[in-house]
mmCIF file with all atom_site columns, C-alpha atoms in Angstrom:
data_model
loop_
_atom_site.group_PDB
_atom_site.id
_atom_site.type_symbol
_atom_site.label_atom_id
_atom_site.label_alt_id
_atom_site.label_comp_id
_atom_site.label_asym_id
_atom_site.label_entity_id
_atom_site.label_seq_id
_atom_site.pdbx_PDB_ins_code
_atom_site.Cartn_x
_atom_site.Cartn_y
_atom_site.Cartn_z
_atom_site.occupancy
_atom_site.B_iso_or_equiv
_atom_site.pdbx_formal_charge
_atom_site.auth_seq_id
_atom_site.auth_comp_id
_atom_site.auth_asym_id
_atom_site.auth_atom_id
_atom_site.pdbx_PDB_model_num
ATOM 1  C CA . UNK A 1 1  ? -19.929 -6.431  -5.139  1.00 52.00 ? 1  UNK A CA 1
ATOM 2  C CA . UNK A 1 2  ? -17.883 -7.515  -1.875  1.00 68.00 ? 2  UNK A CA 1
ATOM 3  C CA . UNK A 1 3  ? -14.139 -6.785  -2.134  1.00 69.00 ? 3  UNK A CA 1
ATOM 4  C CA . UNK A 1 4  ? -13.231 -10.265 -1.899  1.00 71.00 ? 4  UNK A CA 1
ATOM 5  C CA . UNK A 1 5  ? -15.692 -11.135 -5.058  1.00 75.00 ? 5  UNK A CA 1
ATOM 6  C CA . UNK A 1 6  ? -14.624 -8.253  -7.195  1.00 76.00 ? 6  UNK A CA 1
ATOM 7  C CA . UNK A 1 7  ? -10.728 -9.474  -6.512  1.00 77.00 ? 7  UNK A CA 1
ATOM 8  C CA . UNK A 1 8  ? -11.305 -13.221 -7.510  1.00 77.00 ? 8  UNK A CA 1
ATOM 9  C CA . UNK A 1 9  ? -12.007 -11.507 -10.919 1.00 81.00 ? 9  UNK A CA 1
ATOM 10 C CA . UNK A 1 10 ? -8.945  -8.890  -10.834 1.00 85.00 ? 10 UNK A CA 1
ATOM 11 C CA . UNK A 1 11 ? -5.629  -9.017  -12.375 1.00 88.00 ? 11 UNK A CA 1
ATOM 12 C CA . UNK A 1 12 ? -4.028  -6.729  -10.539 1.00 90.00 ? 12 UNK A CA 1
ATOM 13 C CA . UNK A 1 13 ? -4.642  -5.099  -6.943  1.00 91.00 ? 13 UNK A CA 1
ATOM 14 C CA . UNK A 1 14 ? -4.173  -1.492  -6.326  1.00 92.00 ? 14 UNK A CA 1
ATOM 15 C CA . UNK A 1 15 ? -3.936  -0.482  -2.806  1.00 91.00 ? 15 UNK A CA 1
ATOM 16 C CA . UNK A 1 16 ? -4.209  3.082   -2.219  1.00 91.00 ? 16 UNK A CA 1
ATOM 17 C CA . UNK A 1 17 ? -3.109  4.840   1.156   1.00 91.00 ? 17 UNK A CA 1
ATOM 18 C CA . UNK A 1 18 ? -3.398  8.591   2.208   1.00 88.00 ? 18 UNK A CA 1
ATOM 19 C CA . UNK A 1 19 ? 0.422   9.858   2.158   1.00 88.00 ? 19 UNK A CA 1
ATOM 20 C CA . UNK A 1 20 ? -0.773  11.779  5.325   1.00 84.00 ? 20 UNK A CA 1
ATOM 21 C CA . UNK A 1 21 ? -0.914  8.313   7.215   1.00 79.00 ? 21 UNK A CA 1
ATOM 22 C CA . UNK A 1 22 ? 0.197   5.756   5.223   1.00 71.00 ? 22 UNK A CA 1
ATOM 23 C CA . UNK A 1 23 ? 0.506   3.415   8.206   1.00 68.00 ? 23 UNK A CA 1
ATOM 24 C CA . UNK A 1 24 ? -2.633  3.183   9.578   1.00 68.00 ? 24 UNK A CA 1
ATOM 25 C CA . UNK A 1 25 ? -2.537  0.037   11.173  1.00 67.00 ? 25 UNK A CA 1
ATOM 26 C CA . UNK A 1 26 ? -6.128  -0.800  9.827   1.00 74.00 ? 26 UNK A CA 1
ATOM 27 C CA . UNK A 1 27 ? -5.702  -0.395  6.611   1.00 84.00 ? 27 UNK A CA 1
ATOM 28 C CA . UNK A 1 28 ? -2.657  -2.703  5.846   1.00 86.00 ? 28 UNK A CA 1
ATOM 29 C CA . UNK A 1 29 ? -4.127  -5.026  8.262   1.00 84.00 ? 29 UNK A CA 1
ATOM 30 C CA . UNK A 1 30 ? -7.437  -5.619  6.119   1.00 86.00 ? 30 UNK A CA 1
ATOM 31 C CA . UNK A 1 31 ? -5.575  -5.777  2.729   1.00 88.00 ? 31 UNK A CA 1
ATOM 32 C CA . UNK A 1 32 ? -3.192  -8.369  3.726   1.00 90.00 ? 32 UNK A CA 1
ATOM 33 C CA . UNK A 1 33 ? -5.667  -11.285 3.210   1.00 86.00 ? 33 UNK A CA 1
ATOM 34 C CA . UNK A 1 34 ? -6.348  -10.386 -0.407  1.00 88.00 ? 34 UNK A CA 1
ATOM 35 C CA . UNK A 1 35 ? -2.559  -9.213  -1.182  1.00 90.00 ? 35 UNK A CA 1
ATOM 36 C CA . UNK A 1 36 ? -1.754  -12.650 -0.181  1.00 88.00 ? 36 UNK A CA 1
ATOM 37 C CA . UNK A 1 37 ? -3.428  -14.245 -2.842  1.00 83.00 ? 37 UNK A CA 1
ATOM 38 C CA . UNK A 1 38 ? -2.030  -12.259 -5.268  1.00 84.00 ? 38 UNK A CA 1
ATOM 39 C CA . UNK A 1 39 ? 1.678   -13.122 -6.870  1.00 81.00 ? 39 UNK A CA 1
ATOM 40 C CA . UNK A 1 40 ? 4.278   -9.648  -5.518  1.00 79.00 ? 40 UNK A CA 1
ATOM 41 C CA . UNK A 1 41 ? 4.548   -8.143  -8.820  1.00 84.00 ? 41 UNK A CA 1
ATOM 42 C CA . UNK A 1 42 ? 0.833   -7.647  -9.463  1.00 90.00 ? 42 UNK A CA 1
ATOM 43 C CA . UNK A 1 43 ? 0.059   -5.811  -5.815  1.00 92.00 ? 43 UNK A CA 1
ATOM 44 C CA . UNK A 1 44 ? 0.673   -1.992  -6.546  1.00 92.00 ? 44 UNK A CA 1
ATOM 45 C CA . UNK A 1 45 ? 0.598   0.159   -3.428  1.00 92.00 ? 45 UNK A CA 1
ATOM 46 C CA . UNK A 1 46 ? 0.227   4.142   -4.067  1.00 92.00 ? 46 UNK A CA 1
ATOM 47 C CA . UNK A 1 47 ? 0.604   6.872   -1.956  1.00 92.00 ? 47 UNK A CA 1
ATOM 48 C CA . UNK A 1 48 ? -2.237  9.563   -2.588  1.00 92.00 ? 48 UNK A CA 1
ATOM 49 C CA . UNK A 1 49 ? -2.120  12.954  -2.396  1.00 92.00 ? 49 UNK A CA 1
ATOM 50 C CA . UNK A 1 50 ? 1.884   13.206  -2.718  1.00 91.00 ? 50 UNK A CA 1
ATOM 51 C CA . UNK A 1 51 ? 1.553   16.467  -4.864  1.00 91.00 ? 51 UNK A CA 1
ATOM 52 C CA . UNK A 1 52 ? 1.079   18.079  -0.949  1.00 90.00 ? 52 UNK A CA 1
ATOM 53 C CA . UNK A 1 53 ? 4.163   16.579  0.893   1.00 91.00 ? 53 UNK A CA 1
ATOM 54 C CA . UNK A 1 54 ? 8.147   17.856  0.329   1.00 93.00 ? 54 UNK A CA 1
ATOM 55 C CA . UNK A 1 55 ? 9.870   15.729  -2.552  1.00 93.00 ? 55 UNK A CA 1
ATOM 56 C CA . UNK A 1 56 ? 12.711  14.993  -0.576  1.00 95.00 ? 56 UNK A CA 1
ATOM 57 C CA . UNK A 1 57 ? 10.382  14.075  2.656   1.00 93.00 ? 57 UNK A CA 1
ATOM 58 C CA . UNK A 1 58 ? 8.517   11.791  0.691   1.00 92.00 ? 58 UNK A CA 1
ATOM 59 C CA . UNK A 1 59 ? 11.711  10.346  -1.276  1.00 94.00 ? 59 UNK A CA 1
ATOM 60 C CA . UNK A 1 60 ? 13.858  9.873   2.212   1.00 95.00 ? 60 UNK A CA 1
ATOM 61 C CA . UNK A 1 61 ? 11.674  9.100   4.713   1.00 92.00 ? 61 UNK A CA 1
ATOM 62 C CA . UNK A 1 62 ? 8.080   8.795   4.511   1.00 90.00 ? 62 UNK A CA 1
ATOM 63 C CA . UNK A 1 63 ? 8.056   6.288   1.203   1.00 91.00 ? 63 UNK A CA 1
ATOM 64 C CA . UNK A 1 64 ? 11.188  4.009   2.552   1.00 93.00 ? 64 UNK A CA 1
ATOM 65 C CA . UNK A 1 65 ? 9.558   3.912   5.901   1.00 90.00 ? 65 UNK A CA 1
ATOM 66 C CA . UNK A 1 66 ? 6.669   3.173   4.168   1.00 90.00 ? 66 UNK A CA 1
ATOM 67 C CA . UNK A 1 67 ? 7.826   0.676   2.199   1.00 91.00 ? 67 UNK A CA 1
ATOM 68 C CA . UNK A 1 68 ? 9.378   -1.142  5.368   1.00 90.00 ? 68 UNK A CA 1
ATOM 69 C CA . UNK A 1 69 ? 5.546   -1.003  6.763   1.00 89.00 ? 69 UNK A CA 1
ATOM 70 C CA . UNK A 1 70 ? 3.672   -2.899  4.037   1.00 91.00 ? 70 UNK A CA 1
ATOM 71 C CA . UNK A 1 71 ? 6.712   -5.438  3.787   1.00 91.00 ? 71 UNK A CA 1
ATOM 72 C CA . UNK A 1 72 ? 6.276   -6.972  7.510   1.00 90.00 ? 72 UNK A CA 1
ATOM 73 C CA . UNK A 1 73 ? 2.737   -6.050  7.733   1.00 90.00 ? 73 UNK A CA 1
ATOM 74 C CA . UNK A 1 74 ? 1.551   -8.126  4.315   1.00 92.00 ? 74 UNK A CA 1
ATOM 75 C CA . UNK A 1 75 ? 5.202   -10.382 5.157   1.00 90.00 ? 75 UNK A CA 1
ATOM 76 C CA . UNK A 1 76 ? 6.686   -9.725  1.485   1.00 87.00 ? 76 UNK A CA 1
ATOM 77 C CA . UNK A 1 77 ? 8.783   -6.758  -0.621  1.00 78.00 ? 77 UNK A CA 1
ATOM 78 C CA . UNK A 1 78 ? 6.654   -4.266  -0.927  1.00 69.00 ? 78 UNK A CA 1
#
């Protein structure tokens, strides 16, 4: 089933980015036509693979700059 088929049906979309490069261009790029049709508070995004980064890395800079990313990529809070 196509994404775009299998999302008409969902409730809630989870996007899931590698925590090694969470901003790959590409990837927030081709989600942000299907996060648009979804209301803010049912779009989850999750960094993988955190368990491998520094708690306070991930806490102070990569998940706030992250954060910032997704918000003007996909135009909304993120």
């Amino acid at each position: 089933m196509p994404a775009a088929e299998g999302l008409e049906q969902a409730d809630v979309m989870l996007c899931v980015f590698n925590v090694e490069n969470p901003k790959a261009r590409s990837e927030a790029d081709y989600l942000a036509r299907f996060v648009s049709a979804f209301p803010s508070r049912l779009v989850i995004a999750v960094l993988n693979h955190c368990d491998r980064q520094d708690e306070r890395e991930l806490r102070d800079d990569i998940r706030p700059d992250f954060a910032r990313h997704l918000a003007t990529a996909w135009h909304r809070d993120a």
